[in-house]
Each structure stands twice: as C-alpha cells, then as structure tokens.
mmCIF file of C-alpha atoms in Angstrom:
data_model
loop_
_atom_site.group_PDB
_atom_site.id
_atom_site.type_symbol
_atom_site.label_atom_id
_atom_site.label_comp_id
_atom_site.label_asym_id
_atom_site.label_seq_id
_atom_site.Cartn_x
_atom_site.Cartn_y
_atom_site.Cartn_z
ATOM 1 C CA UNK L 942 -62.987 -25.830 175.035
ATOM 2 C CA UNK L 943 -65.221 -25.933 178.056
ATOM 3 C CA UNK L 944 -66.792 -29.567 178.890
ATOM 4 C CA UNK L 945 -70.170 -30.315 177.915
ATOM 5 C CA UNK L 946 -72.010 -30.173 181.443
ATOM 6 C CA UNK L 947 -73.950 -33.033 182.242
ATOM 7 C CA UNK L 948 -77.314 -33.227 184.346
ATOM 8 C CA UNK L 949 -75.733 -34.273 187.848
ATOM 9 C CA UNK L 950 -74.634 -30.904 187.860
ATOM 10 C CA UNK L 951 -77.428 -29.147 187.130
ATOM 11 C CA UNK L 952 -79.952 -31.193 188.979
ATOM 12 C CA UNK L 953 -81.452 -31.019 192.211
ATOM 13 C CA UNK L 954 -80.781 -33.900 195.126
ATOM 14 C CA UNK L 955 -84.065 -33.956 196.236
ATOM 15 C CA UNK L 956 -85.408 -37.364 196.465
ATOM 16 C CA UNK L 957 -88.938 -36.949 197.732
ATOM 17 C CA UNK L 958 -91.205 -38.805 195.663
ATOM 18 C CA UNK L 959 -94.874 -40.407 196.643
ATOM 19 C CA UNK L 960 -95.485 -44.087 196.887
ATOM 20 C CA UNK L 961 -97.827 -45.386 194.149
ATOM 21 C CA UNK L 962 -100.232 -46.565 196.918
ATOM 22 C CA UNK L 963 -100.703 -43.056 199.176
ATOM 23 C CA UNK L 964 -104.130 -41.841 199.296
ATOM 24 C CA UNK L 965 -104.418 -39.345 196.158
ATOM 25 C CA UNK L 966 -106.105 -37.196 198.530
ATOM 26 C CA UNK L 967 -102.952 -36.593 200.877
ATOM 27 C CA UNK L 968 -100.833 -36.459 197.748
ATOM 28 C CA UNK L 969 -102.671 -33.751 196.291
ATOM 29 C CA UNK L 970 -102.419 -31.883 199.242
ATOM 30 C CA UNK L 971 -98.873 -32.725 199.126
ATOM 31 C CA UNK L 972 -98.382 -31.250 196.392
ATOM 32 C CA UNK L 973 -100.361 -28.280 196.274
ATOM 33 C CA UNK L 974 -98.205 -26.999 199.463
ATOM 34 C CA UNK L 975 -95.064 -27.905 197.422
ATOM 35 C CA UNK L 976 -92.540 -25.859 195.692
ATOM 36 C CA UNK L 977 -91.819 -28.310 192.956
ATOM 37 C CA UNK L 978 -94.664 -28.536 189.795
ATOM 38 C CA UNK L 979 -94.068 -32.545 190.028
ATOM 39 C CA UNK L 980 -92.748 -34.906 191.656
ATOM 40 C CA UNK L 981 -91.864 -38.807 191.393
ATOM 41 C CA UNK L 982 -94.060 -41.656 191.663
ATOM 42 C CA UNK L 983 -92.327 -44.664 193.063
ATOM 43 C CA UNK L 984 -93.375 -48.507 193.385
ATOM 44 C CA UNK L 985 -92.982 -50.682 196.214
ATOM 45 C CA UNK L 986 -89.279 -51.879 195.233
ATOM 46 C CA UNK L 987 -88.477 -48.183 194.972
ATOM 47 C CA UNK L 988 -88.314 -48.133 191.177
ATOM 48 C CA UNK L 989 -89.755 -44.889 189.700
ATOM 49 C CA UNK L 990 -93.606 -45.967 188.287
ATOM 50 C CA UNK L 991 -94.138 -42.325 187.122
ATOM 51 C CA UNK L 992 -94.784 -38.793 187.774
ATOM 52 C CA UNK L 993 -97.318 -36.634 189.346
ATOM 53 C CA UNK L 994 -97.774 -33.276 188.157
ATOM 54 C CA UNK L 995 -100.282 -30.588 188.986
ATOM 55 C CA UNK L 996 -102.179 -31.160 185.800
ATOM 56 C CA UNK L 997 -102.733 -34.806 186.858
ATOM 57 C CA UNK L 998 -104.140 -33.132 190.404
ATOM 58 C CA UNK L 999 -105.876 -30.476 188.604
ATOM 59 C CA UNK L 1000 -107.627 -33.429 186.764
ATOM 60 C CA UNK L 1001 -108.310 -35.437 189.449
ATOM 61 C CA UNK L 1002 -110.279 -32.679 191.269
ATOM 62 C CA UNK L 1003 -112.092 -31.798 188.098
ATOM 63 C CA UNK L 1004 -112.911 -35.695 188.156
ATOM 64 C CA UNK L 1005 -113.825 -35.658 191.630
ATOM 65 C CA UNK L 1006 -116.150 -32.425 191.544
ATOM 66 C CA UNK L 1007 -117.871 -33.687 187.956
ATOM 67 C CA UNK L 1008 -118.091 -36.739 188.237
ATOM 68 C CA UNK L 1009 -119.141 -37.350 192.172
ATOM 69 C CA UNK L 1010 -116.598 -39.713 193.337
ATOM 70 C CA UNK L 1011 -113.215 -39.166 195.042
ATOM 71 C CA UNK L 1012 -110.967 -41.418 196.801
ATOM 72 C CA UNK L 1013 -107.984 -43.491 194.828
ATOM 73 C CA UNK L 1014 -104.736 -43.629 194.926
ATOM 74 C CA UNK L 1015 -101.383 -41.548 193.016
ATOM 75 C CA UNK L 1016 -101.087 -45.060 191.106
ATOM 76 C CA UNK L 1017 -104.765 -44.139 189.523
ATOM 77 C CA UNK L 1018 -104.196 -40.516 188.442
ATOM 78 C CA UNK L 1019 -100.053 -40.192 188.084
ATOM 79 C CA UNK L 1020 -98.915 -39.425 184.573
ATOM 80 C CA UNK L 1021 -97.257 -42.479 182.853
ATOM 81 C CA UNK L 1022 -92.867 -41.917 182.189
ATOM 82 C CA UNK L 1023 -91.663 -43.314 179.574
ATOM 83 C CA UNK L 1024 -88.549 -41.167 178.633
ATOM 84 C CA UNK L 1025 -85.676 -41.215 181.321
ATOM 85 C CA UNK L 1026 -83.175 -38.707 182.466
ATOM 86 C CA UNK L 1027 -79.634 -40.193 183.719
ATOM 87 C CA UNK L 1028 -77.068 -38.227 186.239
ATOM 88 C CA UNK L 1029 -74.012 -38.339 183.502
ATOM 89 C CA UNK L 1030 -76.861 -37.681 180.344
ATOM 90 C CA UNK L 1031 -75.367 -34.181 178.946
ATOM 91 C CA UNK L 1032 -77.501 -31.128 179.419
ATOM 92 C CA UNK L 1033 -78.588 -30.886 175.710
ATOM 93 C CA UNK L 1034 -79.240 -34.608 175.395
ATOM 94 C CA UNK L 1035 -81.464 -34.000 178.626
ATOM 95 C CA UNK L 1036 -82.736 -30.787 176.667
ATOM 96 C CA UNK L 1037 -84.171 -33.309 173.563
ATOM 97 C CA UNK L 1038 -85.895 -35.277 176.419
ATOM 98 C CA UNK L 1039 -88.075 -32.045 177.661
ATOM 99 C CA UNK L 1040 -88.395 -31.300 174.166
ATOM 100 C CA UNK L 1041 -90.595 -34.727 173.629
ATOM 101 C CA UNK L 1042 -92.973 -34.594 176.941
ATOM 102 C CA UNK L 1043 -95.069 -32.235 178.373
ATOM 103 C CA UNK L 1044 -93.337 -31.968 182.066
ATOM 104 C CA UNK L 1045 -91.803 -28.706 183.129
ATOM 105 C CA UNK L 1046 -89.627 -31.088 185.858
ATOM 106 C CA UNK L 1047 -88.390 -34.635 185.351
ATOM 107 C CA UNK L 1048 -86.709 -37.312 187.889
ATOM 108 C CA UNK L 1049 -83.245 -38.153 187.228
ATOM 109 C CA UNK L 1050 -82.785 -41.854 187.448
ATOM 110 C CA UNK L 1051 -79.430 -44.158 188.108
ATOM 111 C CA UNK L 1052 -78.974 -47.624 188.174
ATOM 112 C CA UNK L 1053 -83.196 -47.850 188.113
ATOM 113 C CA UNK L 1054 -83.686 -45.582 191.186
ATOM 114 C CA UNK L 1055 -84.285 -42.206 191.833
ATOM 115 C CA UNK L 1056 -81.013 -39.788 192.660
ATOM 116 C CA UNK L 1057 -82.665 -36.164 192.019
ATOM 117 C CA UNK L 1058 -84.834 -33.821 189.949
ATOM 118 C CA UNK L 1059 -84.074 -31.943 187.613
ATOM 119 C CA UNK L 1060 -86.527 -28.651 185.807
ATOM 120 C CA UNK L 1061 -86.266 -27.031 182.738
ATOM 121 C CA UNK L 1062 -84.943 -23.903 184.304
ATOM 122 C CA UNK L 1063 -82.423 -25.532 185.800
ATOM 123 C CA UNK L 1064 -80.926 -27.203 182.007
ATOM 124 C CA UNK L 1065 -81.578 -23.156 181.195
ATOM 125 C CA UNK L 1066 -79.384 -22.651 183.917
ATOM 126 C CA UNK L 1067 -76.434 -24.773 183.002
ATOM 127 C CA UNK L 1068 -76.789 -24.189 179.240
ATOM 128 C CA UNK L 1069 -76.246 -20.762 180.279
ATOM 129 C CA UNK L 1070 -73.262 -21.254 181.998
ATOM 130 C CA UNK L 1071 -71.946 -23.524 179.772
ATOM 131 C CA UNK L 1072 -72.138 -20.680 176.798
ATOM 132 C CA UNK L 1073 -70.699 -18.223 178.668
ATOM 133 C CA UNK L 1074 -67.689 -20.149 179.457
ATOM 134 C CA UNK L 1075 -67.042 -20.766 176.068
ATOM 135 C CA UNK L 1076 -67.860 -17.035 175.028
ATOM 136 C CA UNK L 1077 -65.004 -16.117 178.080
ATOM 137 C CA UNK L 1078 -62.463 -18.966 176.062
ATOM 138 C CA UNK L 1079 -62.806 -17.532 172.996
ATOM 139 C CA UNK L 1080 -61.818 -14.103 173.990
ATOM 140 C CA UNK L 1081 -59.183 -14.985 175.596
ATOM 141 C CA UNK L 1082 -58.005 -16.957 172.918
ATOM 142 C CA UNK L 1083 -58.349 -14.392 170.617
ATOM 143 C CA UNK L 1084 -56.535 -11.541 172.869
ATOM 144 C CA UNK L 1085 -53.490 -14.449 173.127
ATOM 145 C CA UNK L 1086 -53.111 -13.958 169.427
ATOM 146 C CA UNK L 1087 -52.436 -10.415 169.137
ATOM 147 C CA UNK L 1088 -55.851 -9.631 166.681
ATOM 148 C CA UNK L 1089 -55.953 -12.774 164.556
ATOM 149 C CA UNK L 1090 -55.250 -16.312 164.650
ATOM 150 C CA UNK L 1091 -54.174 -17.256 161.019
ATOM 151 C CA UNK L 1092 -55.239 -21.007 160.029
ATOM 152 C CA UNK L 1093 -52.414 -23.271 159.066
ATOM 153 C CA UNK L 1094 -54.185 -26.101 157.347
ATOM 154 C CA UNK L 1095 -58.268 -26.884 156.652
ATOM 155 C CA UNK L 1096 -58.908 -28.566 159.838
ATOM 156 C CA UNK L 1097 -57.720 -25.503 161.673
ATOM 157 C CA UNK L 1098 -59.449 -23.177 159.565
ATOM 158 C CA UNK L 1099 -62.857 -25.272 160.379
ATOM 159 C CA UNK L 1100 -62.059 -25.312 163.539
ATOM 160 C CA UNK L 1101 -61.515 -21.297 163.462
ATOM 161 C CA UNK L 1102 -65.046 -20.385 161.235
ATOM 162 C CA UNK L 1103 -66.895 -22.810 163.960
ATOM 163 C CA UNK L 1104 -65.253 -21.049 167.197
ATOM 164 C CA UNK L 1105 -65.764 -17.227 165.285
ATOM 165 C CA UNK L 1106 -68.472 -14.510 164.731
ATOM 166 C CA UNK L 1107 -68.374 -12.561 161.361
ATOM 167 C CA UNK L 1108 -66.582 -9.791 162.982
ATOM 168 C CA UNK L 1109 -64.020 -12.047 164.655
ATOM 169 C CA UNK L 1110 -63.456 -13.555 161.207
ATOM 170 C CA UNK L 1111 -62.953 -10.590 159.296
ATOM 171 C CA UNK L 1112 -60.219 -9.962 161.811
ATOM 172 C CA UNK L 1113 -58.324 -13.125 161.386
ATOM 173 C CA UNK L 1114 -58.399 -13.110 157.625
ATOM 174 C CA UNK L 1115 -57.404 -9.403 157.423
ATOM 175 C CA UNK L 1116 -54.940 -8.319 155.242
ATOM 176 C CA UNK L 1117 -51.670 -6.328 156.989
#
C-alpha cells in the first residue's frame, strides 16, 4: 500500500520570515506585495515567535486609521502560534493541525527553527496524490487476480472489505 506522505514533501522551502523587531509598517508592505497569505515571525535567536497573516495587517491598519496612531513593530500585531507543524509530521496529522487554527498557511518547524511553509492547498495537494496512488494499487491488484481475490482467513477478509468498494466486493464474493 502506498506510504503515508509526510509534510517535507508537500511543503514549500521557503524560509523568509520577518524579525519580531521590523517596523510593522515595512512588514505590512511586505506582505501586501507577497504571494504567500502569511508568513513567519522569528525572534532574535531565530526561533519562530509567531505568524503574521493578512488579517493581523488588515487589523493593524483598521487600528491605525481608527484609532490615530501607527508605528510598532510585527512583535505588537503578529498572531500568537501555538500548534506546530514538523517536516516528517504525516499529511493528515498536519491536516488535524489546520483543522484547530484559523491560518490558511503554517511554518514547518525542525529541531526549533524554521525549514519551510507549508498551505492548506498544498496538504490538498498531497492528500490527493496520495489517494490516487492507492486507487491505481488497488486496480492493479484486483486485475492480478483474474476478477476476485477470495479471502483465506478473517484478517484477510478485513483487510479485503477495507481496500474494496461495494461493487468490487460483490465481485470477490461472487458465486462461479
């Protein structure tokens, strides 16, 4: 059966992150010329501090208009990151992670520092793959047995109702 894939193979190896102390102003502009909806925020040891999206900009120039003042730094608007996504963390493990924040990208994070990025379109993207390989195994399997597989014990036959659609089922349990 085809391998689980895991993020490193999925992700991008862009490392371009901001500094927590850059002006918020340059960052923003940064950003807004980008193609990426995020990017990382890291600290002076190079340690990712967090993430700054375009709803954090978004915010900070709705702060800025509203409220009269402007000025700070990506430290005092970046979003907080609490979850973490690891280079060798499978693609549906990684898939959970989206699942529990609000970011549409994330940065992938070895050994404390940052390695790449990785968006959902991207896990999408892999996930994808990953199903299709396993849709291309089975019918090839299933041609190798000339119609039907029959199951020679219970673990076999689990392992045959997982792998098989109704149709495909109907087929191996047919009578000659």
């Amino acid at each position: 059966m085809a391998a689980t894939p895991i993020v490193r193979h999925a992700m991008g190896r862009s490392t371009r992150a901001f500094k927590i102390d850059d002006p918020m102003k340059d960052a923003l502009h940064d950003l807004a010329r980008s193609p990426f909806p995020a990017m990382p925020v890291i600290d002076q040891s190079g340690k990712v501090a967090g993430i700054l999206t375009e709803k954090d900009c978004l915010r900070t120039v709705s702060q800025w208009a509203y409220e009269g003042v402007s000025g700070g730094t990506v430290g005092d608007y970046m979003s907080a990151y609490e979850l973490q996504i690891n280079p060798e963390m499978d693609l549906l493990t990684a898939a959970r992670t989206f699942l529990e924040c609000n970011f549409s990208s994330m940065p992938v994070i070895e050994d404390e520092r940052l390695v790449g990025f990785i968006h959902r379109h991207d896990l999408l993207k892999g996930i994808d793959r990953w199903a299709t390989a396993i849709d291309r195994e089975r019918e090839l399997r299933l041609k190798g047995t000339s119609g039907h597989e029959r199951p020679s014990g219970i673990e076999h036959m689990q392992q045959v109702a997982a792998s098989h659609t109704r149709a495909q089922m109907s087929q191996v349990f047919k009578k000659h």
